[in-house]
Amino acid sequence: MTFQTLQRIHKALSDAQERANETLRYTEEAIARCNRKGMIATSTLLDNQKRSSNDCDELSRAIEDFESYDWH
């Protein structure tokens, strides 16, 4: 693989991680709003939180693996 290709792959992983983090933050804020209003968070919100958290973890591991790989 060329260096440019590796850079594009890393950027795509980083962008996906950023989107997953934003989704997780949004979901956690929505759950916090429900809690402040004394409402119960819906199962959809809780499922989204779990899915987003798993996505963030998986992307973090993928980026860590990518960065630790010896490409030479």
JSON list of C-alpha atoms in Angstrom, two decimals:
[
{"chain": "A", "resi": 1, "resn": "MET", "atom": "CA", "xyz": [0.00, 0.00, 0.00]},
{"chain": "A", "resi": 2, "resn": "THR", "atom": "CA", "xyz": [1.15, 3.50, -0.68]},
{"chain": "A", "resi": 3, "resn": "PHE", "atom": "CA", "xyz": [1.59, 6.04, 2.08]},
{"chain": "A", "resi": 4, "resn": "GLN", "atom": "CA", "xyz": [-1.25, 8.10, 0.62]},
{"chain": "A", "resi": 5, "resn": "THR", "atom": "CA", "xyz": [-3.59, 5.10, 0.78]},
{"chain": "A", "resi": 6, "resn": "LEU", "atom": "CA", "xyz": [-2.64, 4.50, 4.41]},
{"chain": "A", "resi": 7, "resn": "GLN", "atom": "CA", "xyz": [-3.31, 8.15, 5.19]},
{"chain": "A", "resi": 8, "resn": "ARG", "atom": "CA", "xyz": [-6.78, 7.90, 3.61]},
{"chain": "A", "resi": 9, "resn": "ILE", "atom": "CA", "xyz": [-7.58, 4.76, 5.60]},
{"chain": "A", "resi": 10, "resn": "HIS", "atom": "CA", "xyz": [-6.46, 6.43, 8.84]},
{"chain": "A", "resi": 11, "resn": "LYS", "atom": "CA", "xyz": [-8.51, 9.55, 8.05]},
{"chain": "A", "resi": 12, "resn": "ALA", "atom": "CA", "xyz": [-11.60, 7.45, 7.30]},
{"chain": "A", "resi": 13, "resn": "LEU", "atom": "CA", "xyz": [-11.21, 5.61, 10.61]},
{"chain": "A", "resi": 14, "resn": "SER", "atom": "CA", "xyz": [-10.69, 8.89, 12.48]},
{"chain": "A", "resi": 15, "resn": "ASP", "atom": "CA", "xyz": [-13.72, 10.49, 10.82]},
{"chain": "A", "resi": 16, "resn": "ALA", "atom": "CA", "xyz": [-15.88, 7.48, 11.66]},
{"chain": "A", "resi": 17, "resn": "GLN", "atom": "CA", "xyz": [-14.67, 7.62, 15.26]},
{"chain": "A", "resi": 18, "resn": "GLU", "atom": "CA", "xyz": [-15.53, 11.33, 15.46]},
{"chain": "A", "resi": 19, "resn": "ARG", "atom": "CA", "xyz": [-19.06, 10.67, 14.13]},
{"chain": "A", "resi": 20, "resn": "ALA", "atom": "CA", "xyz": [-19.53, 7.81, 16.59]},
{"chain": "A", "resi": 21, "resn": "ASN", "atom": "CA", "xyz": [-18.37, 10.03, 19.47]},
{"chain": "A", "resi": 22, "resn": "GLU", "atom": "CA", "xyz": [-20.80, 12.77, 18.40]},
{"chain": "A", "resi": 23, "resn": "THR", "atom": "CA", "xyz": [-23.65, 10.27, 18.24]},
{"chain": "A", "resi": 24, "resn": "LEU", "atom": "CA", "xyz": [-22.75, 8.94, 21.69]},
{"chain": "A", "resi": 25, "resn": "ARG", "atom": "CA", "xyz": [-22.61, 12.48, 23.14]},
{"chain": "A", "resi": 26, "resn": "TYR", "atom": "CA", "xyz": [-25.97, 13.37, 21.59]},
{"chain": "A", "resi": 27, "resn": "THR", "atom": "CA", "xyz": [-27.56, 10.18, 22.94]},
{"chain": "A", "resi": 28, "resn": "GLU", "atom": "CA", "xyz": [-26.12, 10.69, 26.41]},
{"chain": "A", "resi": 29, "resn": "GLU", "atom": "CA", "xyz": [-27.37, 14.30, 26.42]},
{"chain": "A", "resi": 30, "resn": "ALA", "atom": "CA", "xyz": [-30.85, 13.11, 25.44]},
{"chain": "A", "resi": 31, "resn": "ILE", "atom": "CA", "xyz": [-30.80, 10.56, 28.28]},
{"chain": "A", "resi": 32, "resn": "ALA", "atom": "CA", "xyz": [-29.63, 13.26, 30.71]},
{"chain": "A", "resi": 33, "resn": "ARG", "atom": "CA", "xyz": [-32.50, 15.53, 29.58]},
{"chain": "A", "resi": 34, "resn": "CYS", "atom": "CA", "xyz": [-34.96, 12.73, 30.27]},
{"chain": "A", "resi": 35, "resn": "ASN", "atom": "CA", "xyz": [-33.47, 12.20, 33.72]},
{"chain": "A", "resi": 36, "resn": "ARG", "atom": "CA", "xyz": [-33.61, 15.93, 34.54]},
{"chain": "A", "resi": 37, "resn": "LYS", "atom": "CA", "xyz": [-37.28, 16.03, 33.57]},
{"chain": "A", "resi": 38, "resn": "GLY", "atom": "CA", "xyz": [-38.03, 12.96, 35.65]},
{"chain": "A", "resi": 39, "resn": "MET", "atom": "CA", "xyz": [-38.82, 10.95, 32.55]},
{"chain": "A", "resi": 40, "resn": "ILE", "atom": "CA", "xyz": [-37.68, 7.44, 31.79]},
{"chain": "A", "resi": 41, "resn": "ALA", "atom": "CA", "xyz": [-35.24, 7.15, 28.90]},
{"chain": "A", "resi": 42, "resn": "THR", "atom": "CA", "xyz": [-36.73, 5.07, 26.11]},
{"chain": "A", "resi": 43, "resn": "SER", "atom": "CA", "xyz": [-35.33, 1.69, 25.23]},
{"chain": "A", "resi": 44, "resn": "THR", "atom": "CA", "xyz": [-34.38, 3.14, 21.84]},
{"chain": "A", "resi": 45, "resn": "LEU", "atom": "CA", "xyz": [-32.18, 5.76, 23.49]},
{"chain": "A", "resi": 46, "resn": "LEU", "atom": "CA", "xyz": [-30.56, 3.17, 25.73]},
{"chain": "A", "resi": 47, "resn": "ASP", "atom": "CA", "xyz": [-29.99, 0.83, 22.77]},
{"chain": "A", "resi": 48, "resn": "ASN", "atom": "CA", "xyz": [-28.50, 3.70, 20.77]},
{"chain": "A", "resi": 49, "resn": "GLN", "atom": "CA", "xyz": [-26.21, 4.55, 23.68]},
{"chain": "A", "resi": 50, "resn": "LYS", "atom": "CA", "xyz": [-24.98, 0.96, 23.90]},
{"chain": "A", "resi": 51, "resn": "ARG", "atom": "CA", "xyz": [-24.50, 0.68, 20.12]},
{"chain": "A", "resi": 52, "resn": "SER", "atom": "CA", "xyz": [-22.67, 4.01, 19.92]},
{"chain": "A", "resi": 53, "resn": "SER", "atom": "CA", "xyz": [-20.46, 3.11, 22.85]},
{"chain": "A", "resi": 54, "resn": "ASN", "atom": "CA", "xyz": [-19.58, -0.21, 21.21]},
{"chain": "A", "resi": 55, "resn": "ASP", "atom": "CA", "xyz": [-18.85, 1.58, 17.92]},
{"chain": "A", "resi": 56, "resn": "CYS", "atom": "CA", "xyz": [-16.55, 4.05, 19.70]},
{"chain": "A", "resi": 57, "resn": "ASP", "atom": "CA", "xyz": [-14.70, 1.23, 21.43]},
{"chain": "A", "resi": 58, "resn": "GLU", "atom": "CA", "xyz": [-14.33, -0.79, 18.22]},
{"chain": "A", "resi": 59, "resn": "LEU", "atom": "CA", "xyz": [-13.08, 2.21, 16.25]},
{"chain": "A", "resi": 60, "resn": "SER", "atom": "CA", "xyz": [-10.60, 3.09, 19.00]},
{"chain": "A", "resi": 61, "resn": "ARG", "atom": "CA", "xyz": [-9.21, -0.44, 18.90]},
{"chain": "A", "resi": 62, "resn": "ALA", "atom": "CA", "xyz": [-9.05, -0.37, 15.10]},
{"chain": "A", "resi": 63, "resn": "ILE", "atom": "CA", "xyz": [-7.15, 2.93, 15.10]},
{"chain": "A", "resi": 64, "resn": "GLU", "atom": "CA", "xyz": [-4.81, 1.67, 17.81]},
{"chain": "A", "resi": 65, "resn": "ASP", "atom": "CA", "xyz": [-4.13, -1.51, 15.81]},
{"chain": "A", "resi": 66, "resn": "PHE", "atom": "CA", "xyz": [-3.64, 0.51, 12.63]},
{"chain": "A", "resi": 67, "resn": "GLU", "atom": "CA", "xyz": [-1.19, 2.89, 14.30]},
{"chain": "A", "resi": 68, "resn": "SER", "atom": "CA", "xyz": [0.78, 0.12, 16.00]},
{"chain": "A", "resi": 69, "resn": "TYR", "atom": "CA", "xyz": [1.19, -1.98, 12.85]},
{"chain": "A", "resi": 70, "resn": "ASP", "atom": "CA", "xyz": [4.65, -1.93, 11.29]},
{"chain": "A", "resi": 71, "resn": "TRP", "atom": "CA", "xyz": [3.91, -0.83, 7.71]},
{"chain": "A", "resi": 72, "resn": "HIS", "atom": "CA", "xyz": [7.56, -1.02, 6.60]}
]
